Coordinates of C-alpha atoms in Angstrom, one line a residue:
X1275 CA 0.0 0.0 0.0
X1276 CA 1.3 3.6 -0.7
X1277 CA 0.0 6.6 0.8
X1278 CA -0.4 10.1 -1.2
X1279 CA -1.3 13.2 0.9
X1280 CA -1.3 16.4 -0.8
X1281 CA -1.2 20.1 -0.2
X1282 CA -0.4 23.3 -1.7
X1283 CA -3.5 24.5 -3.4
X1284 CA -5.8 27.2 -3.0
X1285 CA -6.9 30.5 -4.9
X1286 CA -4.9 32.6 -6.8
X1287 CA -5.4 35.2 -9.9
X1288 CA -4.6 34.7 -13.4
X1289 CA -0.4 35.0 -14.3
X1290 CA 0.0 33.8 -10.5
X1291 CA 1.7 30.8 -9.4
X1292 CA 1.1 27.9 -6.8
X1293 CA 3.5 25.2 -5.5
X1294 CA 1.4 21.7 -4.9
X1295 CA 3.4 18.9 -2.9
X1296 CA 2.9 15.2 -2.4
X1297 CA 4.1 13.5 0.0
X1298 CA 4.2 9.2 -0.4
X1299 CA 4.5 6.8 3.1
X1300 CA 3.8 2.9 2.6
X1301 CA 5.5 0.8 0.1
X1302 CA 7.4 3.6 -1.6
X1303 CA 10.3 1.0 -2.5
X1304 CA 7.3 -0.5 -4.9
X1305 CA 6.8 3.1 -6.9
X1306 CA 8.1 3.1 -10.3
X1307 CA 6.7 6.0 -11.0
X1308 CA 5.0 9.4 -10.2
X1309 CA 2.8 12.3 -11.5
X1310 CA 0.4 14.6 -11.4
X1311 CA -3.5 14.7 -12.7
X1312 CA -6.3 17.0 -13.0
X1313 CA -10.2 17.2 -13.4
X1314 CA -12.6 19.3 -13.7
X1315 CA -17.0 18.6 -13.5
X1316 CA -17.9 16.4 -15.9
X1317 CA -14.9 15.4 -17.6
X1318 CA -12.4 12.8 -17.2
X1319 CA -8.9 13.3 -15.2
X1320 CA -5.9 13.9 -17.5
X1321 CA -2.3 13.9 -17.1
X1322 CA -0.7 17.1 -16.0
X1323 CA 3.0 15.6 -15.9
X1324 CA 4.7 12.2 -14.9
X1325 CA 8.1 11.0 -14.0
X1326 CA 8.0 8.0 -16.7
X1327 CA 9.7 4.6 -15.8
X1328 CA 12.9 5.6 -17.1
X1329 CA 13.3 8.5 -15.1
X1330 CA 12.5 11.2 -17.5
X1331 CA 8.9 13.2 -17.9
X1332 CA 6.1 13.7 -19.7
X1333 CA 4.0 16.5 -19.5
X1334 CA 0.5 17.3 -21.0
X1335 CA 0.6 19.7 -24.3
X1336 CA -1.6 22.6 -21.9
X1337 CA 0.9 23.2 -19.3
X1338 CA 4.8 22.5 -21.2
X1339 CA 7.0 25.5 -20.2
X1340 CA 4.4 26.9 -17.4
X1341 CA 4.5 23.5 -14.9
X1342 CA 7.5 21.7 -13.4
X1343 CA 7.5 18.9 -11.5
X1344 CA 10.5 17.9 -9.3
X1345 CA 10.6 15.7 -6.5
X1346 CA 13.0 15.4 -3.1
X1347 CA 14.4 11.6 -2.4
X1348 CA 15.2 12.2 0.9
X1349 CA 11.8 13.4 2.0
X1350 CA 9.3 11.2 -0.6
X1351 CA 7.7 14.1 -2.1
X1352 CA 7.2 15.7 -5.7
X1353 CA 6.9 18.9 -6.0
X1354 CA 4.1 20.7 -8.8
X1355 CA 5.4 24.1 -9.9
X1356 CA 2.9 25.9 -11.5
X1357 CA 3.5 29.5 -13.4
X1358 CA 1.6 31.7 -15.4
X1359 CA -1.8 30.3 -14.1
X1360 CA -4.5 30.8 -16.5
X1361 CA -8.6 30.2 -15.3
X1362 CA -8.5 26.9 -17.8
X1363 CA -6.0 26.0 -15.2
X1364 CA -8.8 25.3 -12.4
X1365 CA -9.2 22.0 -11.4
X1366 CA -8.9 19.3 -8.6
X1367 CA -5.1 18.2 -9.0
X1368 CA -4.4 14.6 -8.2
X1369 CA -1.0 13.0 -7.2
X1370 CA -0.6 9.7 -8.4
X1371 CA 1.9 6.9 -7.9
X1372 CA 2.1 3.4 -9.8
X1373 CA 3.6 0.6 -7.3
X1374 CA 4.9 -2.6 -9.5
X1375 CA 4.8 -6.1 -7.4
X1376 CA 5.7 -8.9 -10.0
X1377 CA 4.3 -8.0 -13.1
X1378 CA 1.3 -6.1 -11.6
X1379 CA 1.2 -2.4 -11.7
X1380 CA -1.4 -0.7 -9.0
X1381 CA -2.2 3.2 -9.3
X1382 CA -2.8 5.3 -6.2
X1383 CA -4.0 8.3 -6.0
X1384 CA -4.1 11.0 -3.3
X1385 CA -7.3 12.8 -2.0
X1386 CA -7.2 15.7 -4.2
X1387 CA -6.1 19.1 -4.1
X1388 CA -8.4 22.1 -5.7
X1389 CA -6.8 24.9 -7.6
X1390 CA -8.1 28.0 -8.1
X1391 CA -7.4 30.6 -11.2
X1392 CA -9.8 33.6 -11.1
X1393 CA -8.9 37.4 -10.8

């Protein structure tokens, strides 16, 4: 089992920028990989950005060059940087980690965090 707890978000105005974290307890020896998600009402979650299985990232076409993810070994957590904030921005952000056992990959996902772009 692996444990996601998030924080960081909250309101802020358009062109502003937030800082979400995530930090993972449990089997964190078992993650091969983390990222971040979003949703909004009524439409699925999509990727925001992952750290892929070969240690490099992939981030979603809306936020490349605005969003940086980064994450801190010592301490289990990944870090969301989020710049130039735009209202399309608003959403529920996810943290997400896959654990591999075997040849089974299981997602987990933290509670949610809700962010906020309005002026």
């Amino acid at each position: 089992q692996v444990q996601l707890v998030e924080s960081g978000g909250g309101l802020v105005q358009p062109g502003g920028s937030l800082r979400l974290s995530c930090a993972a307890s449990g089997s964190i020896f078992a993650i091969t990989s983390m990222g971040w998600y979003r949703q909004v009402p009524g439409k699925e979650r999509d990727l925001v950005v992952s750290f892929t299985r070969n240690g490099s990232t992939n981030y979603g076409d809306s936020v490349k060059g605005r969003f940086t993810i980064s994450r801190d070994v010592a301490k289990n957590t990944v870090y969301l940087q989020m710049n130039s904030l735009k209202p399309e921005d608003t959403a529920v952000y996810y943290c997400n980690a896959v654990a591999t056992v075997g040849m089974d990959d299981y997602d987990y996902w933290g509670q949610g965090t809700q962010v906020t772009v309005s002026s």
